[in-house]
XYZ file of C-alpha atoms in Angstrom:
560
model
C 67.652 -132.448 87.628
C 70.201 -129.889 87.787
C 73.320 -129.937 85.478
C 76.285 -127.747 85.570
C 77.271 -127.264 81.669
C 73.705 -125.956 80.734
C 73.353 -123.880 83.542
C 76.360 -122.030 82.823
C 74.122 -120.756 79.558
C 70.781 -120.639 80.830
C 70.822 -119.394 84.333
C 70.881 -115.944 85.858
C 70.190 -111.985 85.038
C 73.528 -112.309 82.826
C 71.916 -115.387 80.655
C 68.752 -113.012 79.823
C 70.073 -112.847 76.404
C 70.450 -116.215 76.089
C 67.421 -117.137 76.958
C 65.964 -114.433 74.657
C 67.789 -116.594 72.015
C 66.331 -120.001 73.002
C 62.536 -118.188 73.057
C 63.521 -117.579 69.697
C 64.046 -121.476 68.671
C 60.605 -122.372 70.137
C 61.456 -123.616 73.540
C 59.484 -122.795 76.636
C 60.754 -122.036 80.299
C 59.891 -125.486 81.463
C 60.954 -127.484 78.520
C 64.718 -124.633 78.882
C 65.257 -125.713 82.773
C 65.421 -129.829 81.848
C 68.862 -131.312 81.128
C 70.121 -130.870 77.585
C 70.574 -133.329 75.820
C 72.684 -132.718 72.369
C 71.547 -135.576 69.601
C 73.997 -135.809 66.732
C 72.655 -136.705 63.586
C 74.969 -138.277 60.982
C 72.246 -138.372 58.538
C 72.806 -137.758 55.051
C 71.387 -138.546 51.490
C 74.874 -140.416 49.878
C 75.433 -142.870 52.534
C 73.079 -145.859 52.977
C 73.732 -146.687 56.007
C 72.886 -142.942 57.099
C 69.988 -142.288 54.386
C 67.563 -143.483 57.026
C 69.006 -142.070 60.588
C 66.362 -139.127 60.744
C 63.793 -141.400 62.285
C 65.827 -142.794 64.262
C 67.240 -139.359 65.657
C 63.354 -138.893 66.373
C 62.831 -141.796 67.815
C 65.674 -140.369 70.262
C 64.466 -137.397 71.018
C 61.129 -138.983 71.934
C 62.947 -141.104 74.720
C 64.685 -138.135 75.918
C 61.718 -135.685 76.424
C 59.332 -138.858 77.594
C 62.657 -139.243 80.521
C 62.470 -135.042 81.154
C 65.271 -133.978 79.385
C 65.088 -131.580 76.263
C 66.629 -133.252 73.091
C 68.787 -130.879 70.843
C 69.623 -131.363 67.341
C 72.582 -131.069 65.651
C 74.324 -132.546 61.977
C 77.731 -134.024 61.803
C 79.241 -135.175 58.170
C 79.775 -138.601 57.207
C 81.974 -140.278 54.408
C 80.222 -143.415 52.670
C 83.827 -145.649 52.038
C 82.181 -147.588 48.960
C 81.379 -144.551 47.162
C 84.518 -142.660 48.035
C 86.827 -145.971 46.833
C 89.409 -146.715 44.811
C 89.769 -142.743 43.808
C 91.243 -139.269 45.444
C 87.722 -139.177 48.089
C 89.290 -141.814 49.775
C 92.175 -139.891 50.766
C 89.296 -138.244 53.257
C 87.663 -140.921 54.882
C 90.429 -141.520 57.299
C 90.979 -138.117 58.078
C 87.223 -137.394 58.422
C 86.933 -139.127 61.791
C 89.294 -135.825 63.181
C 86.621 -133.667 61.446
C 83.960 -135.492 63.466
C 85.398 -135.830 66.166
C 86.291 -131.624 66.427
C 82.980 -130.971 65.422
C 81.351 -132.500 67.765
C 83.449 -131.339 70.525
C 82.968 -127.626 69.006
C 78.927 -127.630 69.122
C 79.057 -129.594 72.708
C 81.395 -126.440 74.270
C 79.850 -123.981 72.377
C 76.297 -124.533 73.520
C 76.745 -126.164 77.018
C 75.217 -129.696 76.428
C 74.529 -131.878 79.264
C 75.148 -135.044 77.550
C 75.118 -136.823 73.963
C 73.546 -138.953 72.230
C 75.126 -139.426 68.729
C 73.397 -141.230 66.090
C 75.657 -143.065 63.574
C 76.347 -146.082 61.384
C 79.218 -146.418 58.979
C 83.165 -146.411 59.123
C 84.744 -143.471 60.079
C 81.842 -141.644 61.459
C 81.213 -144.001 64.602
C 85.129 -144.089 65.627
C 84.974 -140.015 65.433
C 81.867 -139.901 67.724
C 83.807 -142.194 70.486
C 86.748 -139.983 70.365
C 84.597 -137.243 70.991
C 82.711 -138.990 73.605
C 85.902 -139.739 75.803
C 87.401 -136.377 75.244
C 84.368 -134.427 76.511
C 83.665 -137.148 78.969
C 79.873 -136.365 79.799
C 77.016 -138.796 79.559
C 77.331 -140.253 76.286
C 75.269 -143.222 73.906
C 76.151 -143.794 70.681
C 73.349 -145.504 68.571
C 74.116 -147.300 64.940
C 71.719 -147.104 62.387
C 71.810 -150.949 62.160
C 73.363 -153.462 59.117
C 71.455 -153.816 55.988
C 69.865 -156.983 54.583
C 72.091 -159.360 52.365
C 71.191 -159.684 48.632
C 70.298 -162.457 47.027
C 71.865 -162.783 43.394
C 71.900 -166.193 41.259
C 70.272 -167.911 43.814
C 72.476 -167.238 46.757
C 72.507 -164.327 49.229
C 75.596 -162.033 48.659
C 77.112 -158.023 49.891
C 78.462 -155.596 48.364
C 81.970 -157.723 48.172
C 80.589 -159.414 45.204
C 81.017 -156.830 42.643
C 83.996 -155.359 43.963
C 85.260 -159.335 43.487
C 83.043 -159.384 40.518
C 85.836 -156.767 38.693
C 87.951 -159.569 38.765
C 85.655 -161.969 37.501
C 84.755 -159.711 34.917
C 88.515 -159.249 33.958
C 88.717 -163.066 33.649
C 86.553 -163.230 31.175
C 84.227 -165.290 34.220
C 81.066 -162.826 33.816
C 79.743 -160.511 31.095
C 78.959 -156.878 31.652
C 75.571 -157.852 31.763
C 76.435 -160.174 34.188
C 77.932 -157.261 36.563
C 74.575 -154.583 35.944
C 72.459 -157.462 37.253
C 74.885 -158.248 40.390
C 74.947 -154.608 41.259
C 71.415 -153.916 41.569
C 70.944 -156.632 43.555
C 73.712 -156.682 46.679
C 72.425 -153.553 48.398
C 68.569 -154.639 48.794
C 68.172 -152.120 52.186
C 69.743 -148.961 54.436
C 71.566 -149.668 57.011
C 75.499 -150.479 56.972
C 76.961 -153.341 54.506
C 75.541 -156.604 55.449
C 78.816 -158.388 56.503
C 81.443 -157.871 59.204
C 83.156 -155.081 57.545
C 84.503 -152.049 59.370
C 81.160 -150.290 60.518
C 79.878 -152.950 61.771
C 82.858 -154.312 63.167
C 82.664 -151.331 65.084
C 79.191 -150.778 65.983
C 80.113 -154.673 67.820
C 82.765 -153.366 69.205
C 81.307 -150.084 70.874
C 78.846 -152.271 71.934
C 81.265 -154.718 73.740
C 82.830 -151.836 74.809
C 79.915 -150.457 76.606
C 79.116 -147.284 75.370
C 76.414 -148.769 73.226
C 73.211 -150.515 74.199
C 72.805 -154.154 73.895
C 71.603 -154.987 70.135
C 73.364 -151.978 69.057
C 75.486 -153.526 66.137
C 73.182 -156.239 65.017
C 69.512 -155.600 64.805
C 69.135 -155.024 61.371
C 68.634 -151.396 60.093
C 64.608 -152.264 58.492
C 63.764 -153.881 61.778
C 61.191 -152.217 63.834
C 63.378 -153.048 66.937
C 65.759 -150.700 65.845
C 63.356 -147.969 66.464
C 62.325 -149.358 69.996
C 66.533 -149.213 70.517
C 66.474 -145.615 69.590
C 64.105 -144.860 72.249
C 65.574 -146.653 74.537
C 68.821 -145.088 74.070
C 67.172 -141.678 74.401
C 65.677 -143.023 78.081
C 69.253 -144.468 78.743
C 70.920 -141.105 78.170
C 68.824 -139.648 81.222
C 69.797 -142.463 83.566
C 73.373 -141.751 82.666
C 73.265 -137.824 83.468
C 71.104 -138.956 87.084
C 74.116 -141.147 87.710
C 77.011 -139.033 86.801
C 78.303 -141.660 84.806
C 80.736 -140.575 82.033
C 82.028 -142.241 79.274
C 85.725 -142.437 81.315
C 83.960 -144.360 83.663
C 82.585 -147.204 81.210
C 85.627 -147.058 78.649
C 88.347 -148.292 81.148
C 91.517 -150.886 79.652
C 89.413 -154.274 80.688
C 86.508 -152.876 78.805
C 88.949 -152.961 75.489
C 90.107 -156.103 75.976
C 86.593 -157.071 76.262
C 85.964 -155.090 72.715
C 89.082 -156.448 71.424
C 87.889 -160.093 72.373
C 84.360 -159.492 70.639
C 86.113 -158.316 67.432
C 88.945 -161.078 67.106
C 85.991 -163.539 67.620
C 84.049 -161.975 65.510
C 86.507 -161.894 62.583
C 86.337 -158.077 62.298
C 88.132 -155.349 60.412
C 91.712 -154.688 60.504
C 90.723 -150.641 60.713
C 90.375 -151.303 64.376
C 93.968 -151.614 64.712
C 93.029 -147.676 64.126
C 90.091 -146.882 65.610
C 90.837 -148.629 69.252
C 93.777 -147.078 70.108
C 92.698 -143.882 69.036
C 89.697 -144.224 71.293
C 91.175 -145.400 74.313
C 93.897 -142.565 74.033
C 91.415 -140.246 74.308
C 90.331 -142.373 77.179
C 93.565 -141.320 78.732
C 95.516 -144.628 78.339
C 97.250 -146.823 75.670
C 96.103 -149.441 73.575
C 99.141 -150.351 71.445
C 99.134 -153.037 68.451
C 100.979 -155.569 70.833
C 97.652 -155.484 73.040
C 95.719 -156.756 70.179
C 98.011 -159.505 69.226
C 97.893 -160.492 72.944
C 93.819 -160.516 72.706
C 93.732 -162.309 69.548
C 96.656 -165.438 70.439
C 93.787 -166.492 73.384
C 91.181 -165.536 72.223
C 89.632 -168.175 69.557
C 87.748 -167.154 66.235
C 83.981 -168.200 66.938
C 81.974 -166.432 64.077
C 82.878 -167.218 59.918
C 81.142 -163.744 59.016
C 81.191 -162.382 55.542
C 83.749 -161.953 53.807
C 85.828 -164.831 55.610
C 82.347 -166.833 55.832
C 79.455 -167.377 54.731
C 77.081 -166.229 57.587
C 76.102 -162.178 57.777
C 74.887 -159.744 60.111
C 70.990 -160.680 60.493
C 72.111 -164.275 61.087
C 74.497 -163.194 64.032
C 71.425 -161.077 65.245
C 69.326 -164.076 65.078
C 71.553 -166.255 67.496
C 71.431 -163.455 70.106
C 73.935 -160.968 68.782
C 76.931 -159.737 70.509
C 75.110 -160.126 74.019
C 75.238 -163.842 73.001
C 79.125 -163.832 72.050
C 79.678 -162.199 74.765
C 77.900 -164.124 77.208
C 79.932 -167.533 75.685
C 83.037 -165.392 75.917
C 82.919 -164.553 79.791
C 81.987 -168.374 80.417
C 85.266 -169.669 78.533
C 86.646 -166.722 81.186
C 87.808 -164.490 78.049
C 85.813 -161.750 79.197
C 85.472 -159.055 82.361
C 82.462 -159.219 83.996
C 82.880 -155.596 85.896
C 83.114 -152.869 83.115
C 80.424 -150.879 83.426
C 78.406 -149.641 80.325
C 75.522 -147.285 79.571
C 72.840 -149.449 80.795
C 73.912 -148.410 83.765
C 74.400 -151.935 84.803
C 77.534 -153.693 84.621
C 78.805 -156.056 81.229
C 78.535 -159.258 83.984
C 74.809 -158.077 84.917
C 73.693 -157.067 81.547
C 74.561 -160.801 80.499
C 73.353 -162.222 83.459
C 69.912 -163.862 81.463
C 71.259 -163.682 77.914
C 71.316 -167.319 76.221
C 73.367 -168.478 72.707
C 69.954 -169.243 70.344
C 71.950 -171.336 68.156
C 75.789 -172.852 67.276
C 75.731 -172.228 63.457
C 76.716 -168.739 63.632
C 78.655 -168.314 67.110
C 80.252 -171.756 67.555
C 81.212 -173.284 70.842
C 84.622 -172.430 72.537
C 85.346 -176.388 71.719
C 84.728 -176.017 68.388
C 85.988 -172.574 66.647
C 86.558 -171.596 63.459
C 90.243 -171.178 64.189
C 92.327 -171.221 67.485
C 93.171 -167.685 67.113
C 91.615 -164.699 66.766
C 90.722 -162.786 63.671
C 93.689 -160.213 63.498
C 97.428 -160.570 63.943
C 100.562 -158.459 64.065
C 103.155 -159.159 62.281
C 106.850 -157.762 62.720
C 109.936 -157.756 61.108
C 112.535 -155.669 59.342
C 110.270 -154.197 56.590
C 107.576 -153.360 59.226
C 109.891 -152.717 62.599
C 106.816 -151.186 64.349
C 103.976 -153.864 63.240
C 102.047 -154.269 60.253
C 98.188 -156.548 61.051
C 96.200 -158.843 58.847
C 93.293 -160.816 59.101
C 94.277 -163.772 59.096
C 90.810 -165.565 59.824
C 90.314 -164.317 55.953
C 93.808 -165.795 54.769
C 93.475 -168.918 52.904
C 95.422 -171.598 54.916
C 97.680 -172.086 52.125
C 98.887 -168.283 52.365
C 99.529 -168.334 55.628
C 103.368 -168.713 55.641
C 104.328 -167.250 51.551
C 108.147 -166.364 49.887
C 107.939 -164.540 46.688
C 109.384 -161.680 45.044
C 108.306 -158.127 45.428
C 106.344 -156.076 43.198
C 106.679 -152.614 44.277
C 104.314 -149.964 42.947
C 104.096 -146.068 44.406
C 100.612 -145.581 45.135
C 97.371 -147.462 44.784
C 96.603 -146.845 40.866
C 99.799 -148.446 40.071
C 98.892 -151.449 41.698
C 95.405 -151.680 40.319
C 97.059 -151.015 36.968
C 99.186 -154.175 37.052
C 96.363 -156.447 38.658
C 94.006 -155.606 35.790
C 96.245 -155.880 33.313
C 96.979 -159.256 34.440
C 101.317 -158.558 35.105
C 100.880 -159.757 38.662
C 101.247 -163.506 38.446
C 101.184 -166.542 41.420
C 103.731 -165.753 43.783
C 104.118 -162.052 43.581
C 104.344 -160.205 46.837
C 102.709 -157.249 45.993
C 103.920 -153.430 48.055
C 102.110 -150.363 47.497
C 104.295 -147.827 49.347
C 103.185 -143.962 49.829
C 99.823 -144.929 51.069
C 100.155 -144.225 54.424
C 98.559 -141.472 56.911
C 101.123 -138.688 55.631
C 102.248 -140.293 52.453
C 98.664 -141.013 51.253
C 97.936 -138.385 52.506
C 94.945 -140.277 54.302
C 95.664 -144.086 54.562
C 93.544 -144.923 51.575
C 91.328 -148.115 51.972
C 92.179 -150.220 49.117
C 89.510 -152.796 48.855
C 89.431 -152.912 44.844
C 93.181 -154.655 44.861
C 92.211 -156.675 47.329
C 89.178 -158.076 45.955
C 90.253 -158.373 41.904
C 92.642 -160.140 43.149
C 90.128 -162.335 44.544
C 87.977 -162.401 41.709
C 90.689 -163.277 39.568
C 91.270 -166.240 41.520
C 94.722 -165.126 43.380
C 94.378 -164.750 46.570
C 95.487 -168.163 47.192
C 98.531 -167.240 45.565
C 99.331 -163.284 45.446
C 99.761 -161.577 48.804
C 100.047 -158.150 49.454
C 101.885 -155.597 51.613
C 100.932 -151.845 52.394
C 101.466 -149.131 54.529
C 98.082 -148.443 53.386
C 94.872 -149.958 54.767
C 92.346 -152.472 53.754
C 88.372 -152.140 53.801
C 87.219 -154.455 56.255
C 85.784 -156.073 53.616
C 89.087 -157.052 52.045
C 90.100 -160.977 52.324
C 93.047 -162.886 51.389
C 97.153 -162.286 52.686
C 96.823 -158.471 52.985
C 98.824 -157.354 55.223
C 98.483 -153.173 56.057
C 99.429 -150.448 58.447
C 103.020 -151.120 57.778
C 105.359 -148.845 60.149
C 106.798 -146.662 60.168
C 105.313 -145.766 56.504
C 107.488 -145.106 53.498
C 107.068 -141.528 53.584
C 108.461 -141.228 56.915
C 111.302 -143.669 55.751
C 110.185 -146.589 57.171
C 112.404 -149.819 55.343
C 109.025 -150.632 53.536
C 109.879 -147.872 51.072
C 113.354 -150.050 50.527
C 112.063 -152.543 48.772
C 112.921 -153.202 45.166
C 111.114 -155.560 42.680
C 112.325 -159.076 42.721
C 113.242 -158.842 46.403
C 112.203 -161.821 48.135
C 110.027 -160.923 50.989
C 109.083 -163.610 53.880
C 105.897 -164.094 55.202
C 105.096 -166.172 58.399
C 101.504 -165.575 59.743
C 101.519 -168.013 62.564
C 105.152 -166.870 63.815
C 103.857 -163.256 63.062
C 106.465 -162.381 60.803
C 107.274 -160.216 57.452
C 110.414 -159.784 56.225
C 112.795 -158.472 53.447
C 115.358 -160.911 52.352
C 117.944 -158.571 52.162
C 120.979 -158.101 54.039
C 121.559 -155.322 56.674
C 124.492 -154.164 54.534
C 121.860 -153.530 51.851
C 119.266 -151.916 53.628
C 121.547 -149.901 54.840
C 123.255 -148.765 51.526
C 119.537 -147.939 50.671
C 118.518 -146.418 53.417
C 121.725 -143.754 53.515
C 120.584 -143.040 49.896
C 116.357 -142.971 50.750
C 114.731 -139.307 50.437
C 110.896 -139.883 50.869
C 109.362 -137.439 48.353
C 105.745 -136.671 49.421
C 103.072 -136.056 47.175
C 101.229 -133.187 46.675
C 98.290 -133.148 49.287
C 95.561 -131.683 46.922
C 94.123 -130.098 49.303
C 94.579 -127.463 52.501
C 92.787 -129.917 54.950
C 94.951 -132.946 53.749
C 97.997 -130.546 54.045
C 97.470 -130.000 57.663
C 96.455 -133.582 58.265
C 99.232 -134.637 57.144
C 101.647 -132.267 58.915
C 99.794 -133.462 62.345
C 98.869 -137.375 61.994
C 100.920 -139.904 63.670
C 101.760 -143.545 62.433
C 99.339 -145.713 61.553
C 100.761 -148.115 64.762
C 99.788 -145.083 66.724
C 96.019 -145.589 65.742
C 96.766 -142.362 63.222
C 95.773 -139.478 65.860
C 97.290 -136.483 65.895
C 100.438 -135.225 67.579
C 98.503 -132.792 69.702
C 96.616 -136.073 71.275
C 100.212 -137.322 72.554
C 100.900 -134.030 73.822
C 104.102 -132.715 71.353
């Protein structure tokens, strides 16, 4: 099996020194002439959803040199978001998935790989590896590390969510310290990615409904031997692709997003991949814009109540068939393509072809959905002129349409200030401005507003409005990714406290009661003031990141 990107290092009088270089690492003449296969390993000791991908990665590279190619290892860094939350780390997470993504690319060129398969699991990290999969556009698999196990605390089973909400709890006066030690020892029982639908595995669904992930990929759960037998399989897959020729341009064409955008509006997913999707199919060489997930989510019904919007978490999905089984229900009901193909090699109509729905607790009927709509919306109006998105399948029905006065606070900390301090009261519209991909810089999640607010009991009455970005474990009326973002004076960074602001999920509207006039006079006097960056990397992200309705790539992506 002969492959043009390793040959150019290995082959000929001219490569002798090469080759001298690959004696060196252990590798014999036979094992030097097979395909070569690089395996990216995301592993690291912070993040546990990574903590465990070593055995996986060798699980890989048994598949690949039982299929005749010769597995190559290589690291890639990972950001865990929990641990980086709520201070200046997260101003990295968002811009990590560049670093990945150039990495990546970097070893791949450098050393002449025939094909990838990257080994992944949370956030950031698995959006980065599908950038760098469509950019290089060989034969690429991307494997998750798999969701962890729920908790079980007081009785019930419970996430991580619980003690961020348990803050405001706590802050109530509703639980004791004690109370809060005993909860956080017991949410995080196992490895593997945060047990409900947050943003990894949101997207380890998604890549699977996009096809460049095998079937099971995002819901076998991470202590399960089958993820092991996946890994293997993957590394078999990989070999099939490169005997094929079939690239990851091939599989990642716009009916395969749609697909991945119907799986994750059913599924109830994460608002980050309002990011991650466009970014991903830009480097796919087309455009997935915001409007294309609104359009997705208005026909495309809510099937799944998944933590944090329900009460039902990964391992239960997984044991009603998983996203082959969502799938399967979705290209019935006709909300699916049947022809993308994906790395089985087979096509997303063939791969489903046998697959049957287990149950109809967890993925509900097409007559009988959780909501009408999708998961996500996007909203417009005159303080977000370029879209803003929610979840709105985590909204309580009560906040779905909401008028009350603005409480406008520069950065994150301010916020959090206020909301534990207990100055927020029902009825506030809460705006953090100069949170945004340059403002930030970094487009901070902000998941511990979100969920004190919660824990304090008002979400059902408090909504809130960024040009920031939510964890995709955040719930209530939060409504992100406002564009353009204050710093590049967008009219978010207009509003004053006690302005009214207008919110209408269903009609997919936000807007600032104030008059043109007004806006106007503002605006003529606005000079966005950015922060200092803190740091040389955050510097140059920041001088080269688009808007967040962009899907926050860079400006070289869009070719200026």
């Amino acid at each position: 099996m002969r492959t043009k990107n390793s040959d150019s290092v290995k082959i000929g009088v001219e490569r002798a020194p090469h080759r001298s270089l690959l004696y060196a690492d252990g590798f014999a003449d036979w094992e030097i002439e097979r395909p070569w296969v690089g395996v990216v390993n995301s592993a690291n000791a912070i993040i546990p959803g990574h903590n465990h991908l070593g055995t996986l990665v060798q699980a890989v590279k048994s598949g690949i040199y039982a299929a005749g190619g010769l597995p190559i290892e290589f690291p890639t860094i990972g950001v865990c978001d929990g641990i980086a939350m709520n201070h200046r780390g997260m101003k990295y997470s968002l811009p990590s998935r560049e670093l990945i993504k150039d990495t990546i690319e970097t070893m791949t060129y450098a050393h002449g790989f025939d094909a990838l398969v990257m080994v992944t699991n949370c956030d950031k990290i698995i959006p980065g590896m599908a950038m760098s999969a469509l950019s290089l556009n060989i034969p690429s698999i991307i494997l998750s590390g798999g969701p962890m196990l729920p908790g079980f605390h007081e009785g019930r089973r419970v996430g991580l969510l619980s003690v961020f909400e348990g803050v405001g709890k706590f802050i109530a006066g509703e639980i004791t310290e004690d109370d809060m030690r005993e909860m956080e020892r017991s949410v995080c029982p196992t490895c593997g990615s945060c047990a409900g639908m947050y943003t990894a595995n949101t997207m380890n669904c998604v890549l699977e409904a996009l096809g460049l992930a095998l079937p099971g990929n995002g819901t076998i759960p991470a202590v399960y031997s089958e993820r092991a037998r996946l890994a293997k399989d993957a590394g078999r897959a990989i070999m099939n692709l490169i005997e094929r020729g079939v690239r990851p341009r091939d599989i990642v064409t716009p009916d395969a997003v749609k697909n991945a955008l119907a799986v994750d509006v059913a599924l109830g997913g994460s608002t980050n991949t309002c990011l991650h999707i466009p970014a991903i199919a830009h480097c796919a060489g087309f455009e997935a814009p915001l409007s294309l997930v609104d359009e997705v989510s208005r026909k495309t019904p809510h099937l799944c109540a998944m933590n944090p919007a329900g009460p039902h978490f990964l391992v239960d999905l997984y044991h009603e068939g998983g996203i082959p089984a969502l799938m399967a229900r979705l290209l019935k009901g006709g909300l699916l393509s049947g022809k993308p193909l994906t790395v089985t090699g087979r096509t997303v109509a063939e791969n489903l072809n046998d697959v049957k729905v287990i149950g109809h607790e967890v993925i509900r009927p097409l007559s009988n959905p959780v909501h009408a709509e999708g998961g996500l919306a996007v909203l417009y109006g005159n303080i977000a002129p370029n879209g803003c998105v929610v979840k709105q399948s985590a909204v309580l029905p009560e906040m779905m349409t909401h008028e009350g006065p603005a409480r406008v606070f520069d950065g994150e900390e301010a916020a959090f200030e206020a909301i534990s301090s207990r100055k927020i009261k029902p009825g506030d519209v809460i705006v953090i401005i100069n949170e945004g991909p340059r403002g930030g810089p970094g487009m901070r999640e902000m998941l511990l507003p979100t969920s004190t607010l919660a824990g304090l009991g008002l979400d059902s009455s408090v909504a809130l409005i960024t040009d920031g970005r939510f964890s995709g474990a955040s719930r209530g009326a939060s409504i992100g990714h406002v564009s353009p973002e204050a710093a590049s004076g967008g009219p978010i960074g207009l509003a004053r406290d006690g302005d009214i602001i207008k919110i209408d999920i269903g009609a997919r509207g936000v807007e600032l009661a104030v008059s043109d006039e007004e806006l106007a006079s503002r605006a003529a006097e606005n000079k966005p003031a950015l922060k200092p960056a803190g740091s040389s990397y955050l510097e140059r992200y920041r001088e080269n990141v688009t808007s967040g309705s962009d899907g926050a790539i860079f400006k070289i992506f869009k070719g200026e």
